[in-house]
Short mmCIF file of C-alpha atoms in Angstrom, two decimals:
data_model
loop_
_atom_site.label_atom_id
_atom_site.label_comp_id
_atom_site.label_asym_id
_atom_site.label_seq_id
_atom_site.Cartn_x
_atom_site.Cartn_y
_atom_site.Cartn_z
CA UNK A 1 -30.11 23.80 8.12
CA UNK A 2 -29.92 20.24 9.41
CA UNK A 3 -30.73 18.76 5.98
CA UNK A 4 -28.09 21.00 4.20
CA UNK A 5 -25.63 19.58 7.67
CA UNK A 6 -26.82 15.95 6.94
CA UNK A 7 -26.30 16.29 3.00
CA UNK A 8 -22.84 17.27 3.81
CA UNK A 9 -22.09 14.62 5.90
CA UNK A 10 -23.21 12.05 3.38
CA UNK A 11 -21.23 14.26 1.02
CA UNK A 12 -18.05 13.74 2.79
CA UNK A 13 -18.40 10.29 3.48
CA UNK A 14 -19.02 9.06 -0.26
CA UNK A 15 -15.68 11.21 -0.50
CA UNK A 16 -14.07 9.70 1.72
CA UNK A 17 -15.16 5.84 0.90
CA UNK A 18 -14.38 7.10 -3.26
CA UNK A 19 -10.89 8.30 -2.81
CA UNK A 20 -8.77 5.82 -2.02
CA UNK A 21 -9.89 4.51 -4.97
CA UNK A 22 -9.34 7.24 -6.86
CA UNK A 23 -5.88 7.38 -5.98
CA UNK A 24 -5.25 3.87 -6.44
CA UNK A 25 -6.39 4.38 -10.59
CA UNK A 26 -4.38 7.34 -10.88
CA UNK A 27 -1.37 5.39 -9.22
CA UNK A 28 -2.32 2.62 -11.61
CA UNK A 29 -2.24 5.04 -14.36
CA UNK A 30 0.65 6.26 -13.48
CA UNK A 31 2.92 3.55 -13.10
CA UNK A 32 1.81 1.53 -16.23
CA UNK A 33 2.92 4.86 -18.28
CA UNK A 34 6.25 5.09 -16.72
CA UNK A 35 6.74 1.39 -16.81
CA UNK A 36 6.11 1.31 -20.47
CA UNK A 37 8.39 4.25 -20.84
CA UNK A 38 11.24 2.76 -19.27
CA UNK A 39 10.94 -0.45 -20.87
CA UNK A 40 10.97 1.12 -24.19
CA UNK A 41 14.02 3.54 -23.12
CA UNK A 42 15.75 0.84 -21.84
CA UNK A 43 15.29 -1.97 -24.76
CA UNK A 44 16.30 1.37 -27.58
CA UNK A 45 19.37 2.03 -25.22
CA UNK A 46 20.46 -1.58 -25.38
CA UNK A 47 20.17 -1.89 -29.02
CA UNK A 48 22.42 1.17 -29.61
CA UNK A 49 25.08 0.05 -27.52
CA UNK A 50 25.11 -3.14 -28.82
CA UNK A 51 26.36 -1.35 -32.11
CA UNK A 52 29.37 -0.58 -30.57
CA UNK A 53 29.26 -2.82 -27.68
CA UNK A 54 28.45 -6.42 -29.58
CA UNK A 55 25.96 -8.94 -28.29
CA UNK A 56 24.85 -7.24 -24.71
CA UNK A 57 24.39 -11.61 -23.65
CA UNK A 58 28.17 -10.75 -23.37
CA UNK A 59 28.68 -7.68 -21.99
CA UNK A 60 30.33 -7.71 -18.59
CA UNK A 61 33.57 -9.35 -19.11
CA UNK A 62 35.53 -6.71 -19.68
CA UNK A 63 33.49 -4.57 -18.12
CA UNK A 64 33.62 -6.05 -14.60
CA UNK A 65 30.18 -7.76 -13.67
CA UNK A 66 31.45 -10.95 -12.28
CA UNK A 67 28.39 -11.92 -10.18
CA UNK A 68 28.53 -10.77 -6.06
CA UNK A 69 32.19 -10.20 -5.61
CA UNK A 70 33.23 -11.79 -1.73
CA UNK A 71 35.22 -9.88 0.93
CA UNK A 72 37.89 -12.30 2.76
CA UNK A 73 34.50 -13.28 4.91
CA UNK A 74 32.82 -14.93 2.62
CA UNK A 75 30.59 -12.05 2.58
CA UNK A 76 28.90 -9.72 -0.37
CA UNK A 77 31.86 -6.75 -0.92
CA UNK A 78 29.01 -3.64 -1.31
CA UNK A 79 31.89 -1.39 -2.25
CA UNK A 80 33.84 -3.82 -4.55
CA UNK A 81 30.23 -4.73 -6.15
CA UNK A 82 29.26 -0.84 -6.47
CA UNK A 83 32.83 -0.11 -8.33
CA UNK A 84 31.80 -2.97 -11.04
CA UNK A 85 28.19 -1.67 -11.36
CA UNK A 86 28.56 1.92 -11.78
CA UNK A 87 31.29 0.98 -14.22
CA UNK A 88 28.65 -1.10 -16.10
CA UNK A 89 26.83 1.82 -16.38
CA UNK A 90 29.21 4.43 -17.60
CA UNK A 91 30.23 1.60 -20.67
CA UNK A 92 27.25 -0.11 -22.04
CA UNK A 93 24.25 2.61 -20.89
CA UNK A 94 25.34 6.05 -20.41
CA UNK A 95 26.25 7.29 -23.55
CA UNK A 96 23.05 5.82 -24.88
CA UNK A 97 20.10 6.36 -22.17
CA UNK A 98 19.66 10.86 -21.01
CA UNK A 99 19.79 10.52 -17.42
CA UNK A 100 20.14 12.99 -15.04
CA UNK A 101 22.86 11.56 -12.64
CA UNK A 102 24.84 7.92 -11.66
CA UNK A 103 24.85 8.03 -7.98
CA UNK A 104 26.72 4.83 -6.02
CA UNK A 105 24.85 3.82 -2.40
CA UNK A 106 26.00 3.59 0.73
CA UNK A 107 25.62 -0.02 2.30
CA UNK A 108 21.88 0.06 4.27
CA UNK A 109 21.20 3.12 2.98
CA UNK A 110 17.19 3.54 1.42
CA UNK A 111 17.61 1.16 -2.09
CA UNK A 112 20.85 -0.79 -1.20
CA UNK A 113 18.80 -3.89 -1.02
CA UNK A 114 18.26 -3.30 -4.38
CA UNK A 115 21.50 -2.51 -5.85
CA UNK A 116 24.57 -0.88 -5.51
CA UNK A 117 24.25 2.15 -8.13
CA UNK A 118 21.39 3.62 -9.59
CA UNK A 119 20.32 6.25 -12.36
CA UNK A 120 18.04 8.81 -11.69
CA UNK A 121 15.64 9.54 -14.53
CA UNK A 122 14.49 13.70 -15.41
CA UNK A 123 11.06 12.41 -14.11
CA UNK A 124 11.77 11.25 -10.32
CA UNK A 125 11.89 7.79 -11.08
CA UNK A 126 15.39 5.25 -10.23
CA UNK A 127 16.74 1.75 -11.37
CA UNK A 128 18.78 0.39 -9.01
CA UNK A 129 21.37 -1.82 -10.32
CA UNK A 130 23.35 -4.71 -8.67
CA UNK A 131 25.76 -6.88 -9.42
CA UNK A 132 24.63 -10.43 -9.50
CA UNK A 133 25.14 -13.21 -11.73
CA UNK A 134 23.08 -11.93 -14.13
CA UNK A 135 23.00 -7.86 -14.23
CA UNK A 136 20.11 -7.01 -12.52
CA UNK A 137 18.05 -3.72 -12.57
CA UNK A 138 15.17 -2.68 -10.08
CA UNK A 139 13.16 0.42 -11.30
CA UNK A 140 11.41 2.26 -8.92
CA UNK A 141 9.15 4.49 -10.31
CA UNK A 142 9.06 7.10 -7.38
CA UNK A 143 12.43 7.05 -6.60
CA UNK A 144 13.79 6.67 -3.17
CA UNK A 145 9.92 7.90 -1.88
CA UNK A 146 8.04 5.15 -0.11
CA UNK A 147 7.04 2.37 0.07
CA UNK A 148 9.99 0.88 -1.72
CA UNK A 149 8.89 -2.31 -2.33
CA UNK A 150 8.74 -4.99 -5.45
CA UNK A 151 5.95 -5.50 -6.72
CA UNK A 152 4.05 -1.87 -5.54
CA UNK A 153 6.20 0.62 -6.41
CA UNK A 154 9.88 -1.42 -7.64
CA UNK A 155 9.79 -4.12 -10.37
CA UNK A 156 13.03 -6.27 -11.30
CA UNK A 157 14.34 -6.52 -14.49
CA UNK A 158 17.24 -8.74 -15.91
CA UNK A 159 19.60 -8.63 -18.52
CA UNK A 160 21.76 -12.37 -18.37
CA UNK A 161 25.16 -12.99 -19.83
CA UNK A 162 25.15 -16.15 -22.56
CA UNK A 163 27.25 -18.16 -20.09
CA UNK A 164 24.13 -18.18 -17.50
CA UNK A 165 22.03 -19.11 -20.23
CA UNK A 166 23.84 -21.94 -20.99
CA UNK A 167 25.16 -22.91 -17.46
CA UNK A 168 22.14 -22.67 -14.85
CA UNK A 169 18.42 -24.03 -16.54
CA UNK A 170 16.85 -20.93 -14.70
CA UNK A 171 18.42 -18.53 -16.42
CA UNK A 172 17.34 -19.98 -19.87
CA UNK A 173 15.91 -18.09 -22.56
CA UNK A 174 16.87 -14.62 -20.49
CA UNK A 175 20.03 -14.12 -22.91
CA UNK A 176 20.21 -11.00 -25.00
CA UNK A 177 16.66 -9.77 -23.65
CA UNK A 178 15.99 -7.01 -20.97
CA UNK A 179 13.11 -8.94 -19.17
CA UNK A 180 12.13 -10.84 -16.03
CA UNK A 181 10.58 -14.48 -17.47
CA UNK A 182 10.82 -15.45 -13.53
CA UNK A 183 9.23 -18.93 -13.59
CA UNK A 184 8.52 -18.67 -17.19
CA UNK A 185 5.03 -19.56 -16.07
CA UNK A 186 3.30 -21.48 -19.15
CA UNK A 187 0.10 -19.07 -18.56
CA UNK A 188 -0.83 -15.60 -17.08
CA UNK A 189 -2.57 -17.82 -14.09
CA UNK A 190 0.30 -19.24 -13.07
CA UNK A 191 2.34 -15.94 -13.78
CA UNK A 192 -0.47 -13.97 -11.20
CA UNK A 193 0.58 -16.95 -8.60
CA UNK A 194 4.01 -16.44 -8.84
CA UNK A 195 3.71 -12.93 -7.93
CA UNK A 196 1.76 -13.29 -5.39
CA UNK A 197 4.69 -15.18 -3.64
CA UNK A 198 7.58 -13.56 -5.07
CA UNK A 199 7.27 -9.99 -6.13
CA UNK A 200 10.26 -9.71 -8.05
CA UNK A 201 7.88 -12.04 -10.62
CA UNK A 202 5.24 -9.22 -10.89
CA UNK A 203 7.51 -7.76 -13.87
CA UNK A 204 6.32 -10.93 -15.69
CA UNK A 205 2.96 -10.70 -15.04
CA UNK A 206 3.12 -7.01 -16.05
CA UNK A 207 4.69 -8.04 -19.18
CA UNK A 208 1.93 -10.34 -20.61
CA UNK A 209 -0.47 -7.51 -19.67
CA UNK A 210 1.43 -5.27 -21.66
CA UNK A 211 2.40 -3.67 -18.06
CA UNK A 212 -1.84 -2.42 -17.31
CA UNK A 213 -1.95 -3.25 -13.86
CA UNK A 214 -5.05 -5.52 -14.01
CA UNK A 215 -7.99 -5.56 -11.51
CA UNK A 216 -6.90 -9.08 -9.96
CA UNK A 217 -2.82 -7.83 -9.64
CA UNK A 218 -2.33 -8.60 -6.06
CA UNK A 219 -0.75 -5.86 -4.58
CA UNK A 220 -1.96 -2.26 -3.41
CA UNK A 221 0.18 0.48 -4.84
#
């Protein structure tokens, strides 16, 4: 009896030391599928609407992204920003992307720091969407669940107007593509670097590794 009790014990604790990883290669898993899926979603959606649409590097005029509208403070406008990115939505994505709903936030509620509209996807998943000076989008693969956070479970994506491109050096070489170059690092070291101080970057890094979250990528998910 006190062998079985102590094979048990041993049992449980080679469990319990094995599953955390576990779950940490079926998040892996997980999140490198639905990132690929979006991606390729996304990229077919914004070649259809360009059809009817034009170039997307200038969609936006028309359609009211004007980069982080002011109130009389000086301050962002969350509702005057959430009218011009829901709009957005309804004109160059909608009719080309099967979503199940356009929802607009509430300012501090759980993905506002993110955006100020989102899509919800049939399989759980959100992309927040805010109006900046380019237009940019912040998938989330679980939705509003926790921990809500670039780089683990959010990754930022941009799609830049052709007057950034040829205004602001940072924003060069983004036109016309649904991407995040971030630094446009010059290798796949430098790109692991940059996400480990800026997690918005990570997309990049995810990009080069054809979005296979990679033994060294720096955060827990």
């Amino acid at each position: 009896m006190a062998e079985v009790l102590i094979t048990l014990g041993i049992i449980g604790i080679v469990a319990a030391m094995t599953m955390p990883a576990l779950i940490e290669s079926h998040k892996k898993t997980e999140y490198s599928s639905k990132l690929k899926k979006f991606n390729s979603v996304m990229q077919q959606a914004i070649l259809m609407s360009e059809q009817d649409n034009g170039d997307c590097g200038e969609w936006g005029k028309d359609g009211g992204i004007q980069g982080d509208i002011k109130d009389e403070d000086g301050n962002n406008d969350f509702n005057a920003n959430a009218t011009v990115t829901e709009k957005f939505i309804n004109t160059y994505l909608r009719p080309y992307i099967k979503i199940v709903s356009i929802k607009t936030l509430a300012n501090n509620e759980v993905g506002s720091n993110f955006g100020e509209s989102y899509m919800v996807f049939e399989d759980g998943s959100y992309v927040y969407i805010h109006n900046g000076n380019c237009v940019d989008f912040v998938y989330d693969v679980n939705g509003p669940k926790p921990p809500n956070v670039k780089g683990r479970d959010a990754f930022h994506y941009l799609l830049c107007p052709n007057e950034k491109c040829q205004t602001h050096t940072w924003f060069a070489g983004r036109c016309g593509k649904f991407t995040f170059n971030g630094m446009k690092s010059a290798s796949r070291a430098q790109a692991l670097e940059n996400c480990k101080t800026t997690p918005s970057y990570c997309t990049e890094l995810l990009e080069m590794d054809n979005y296979e979250f990679r033994k060294d990528y720096p955060y827990k998910l």
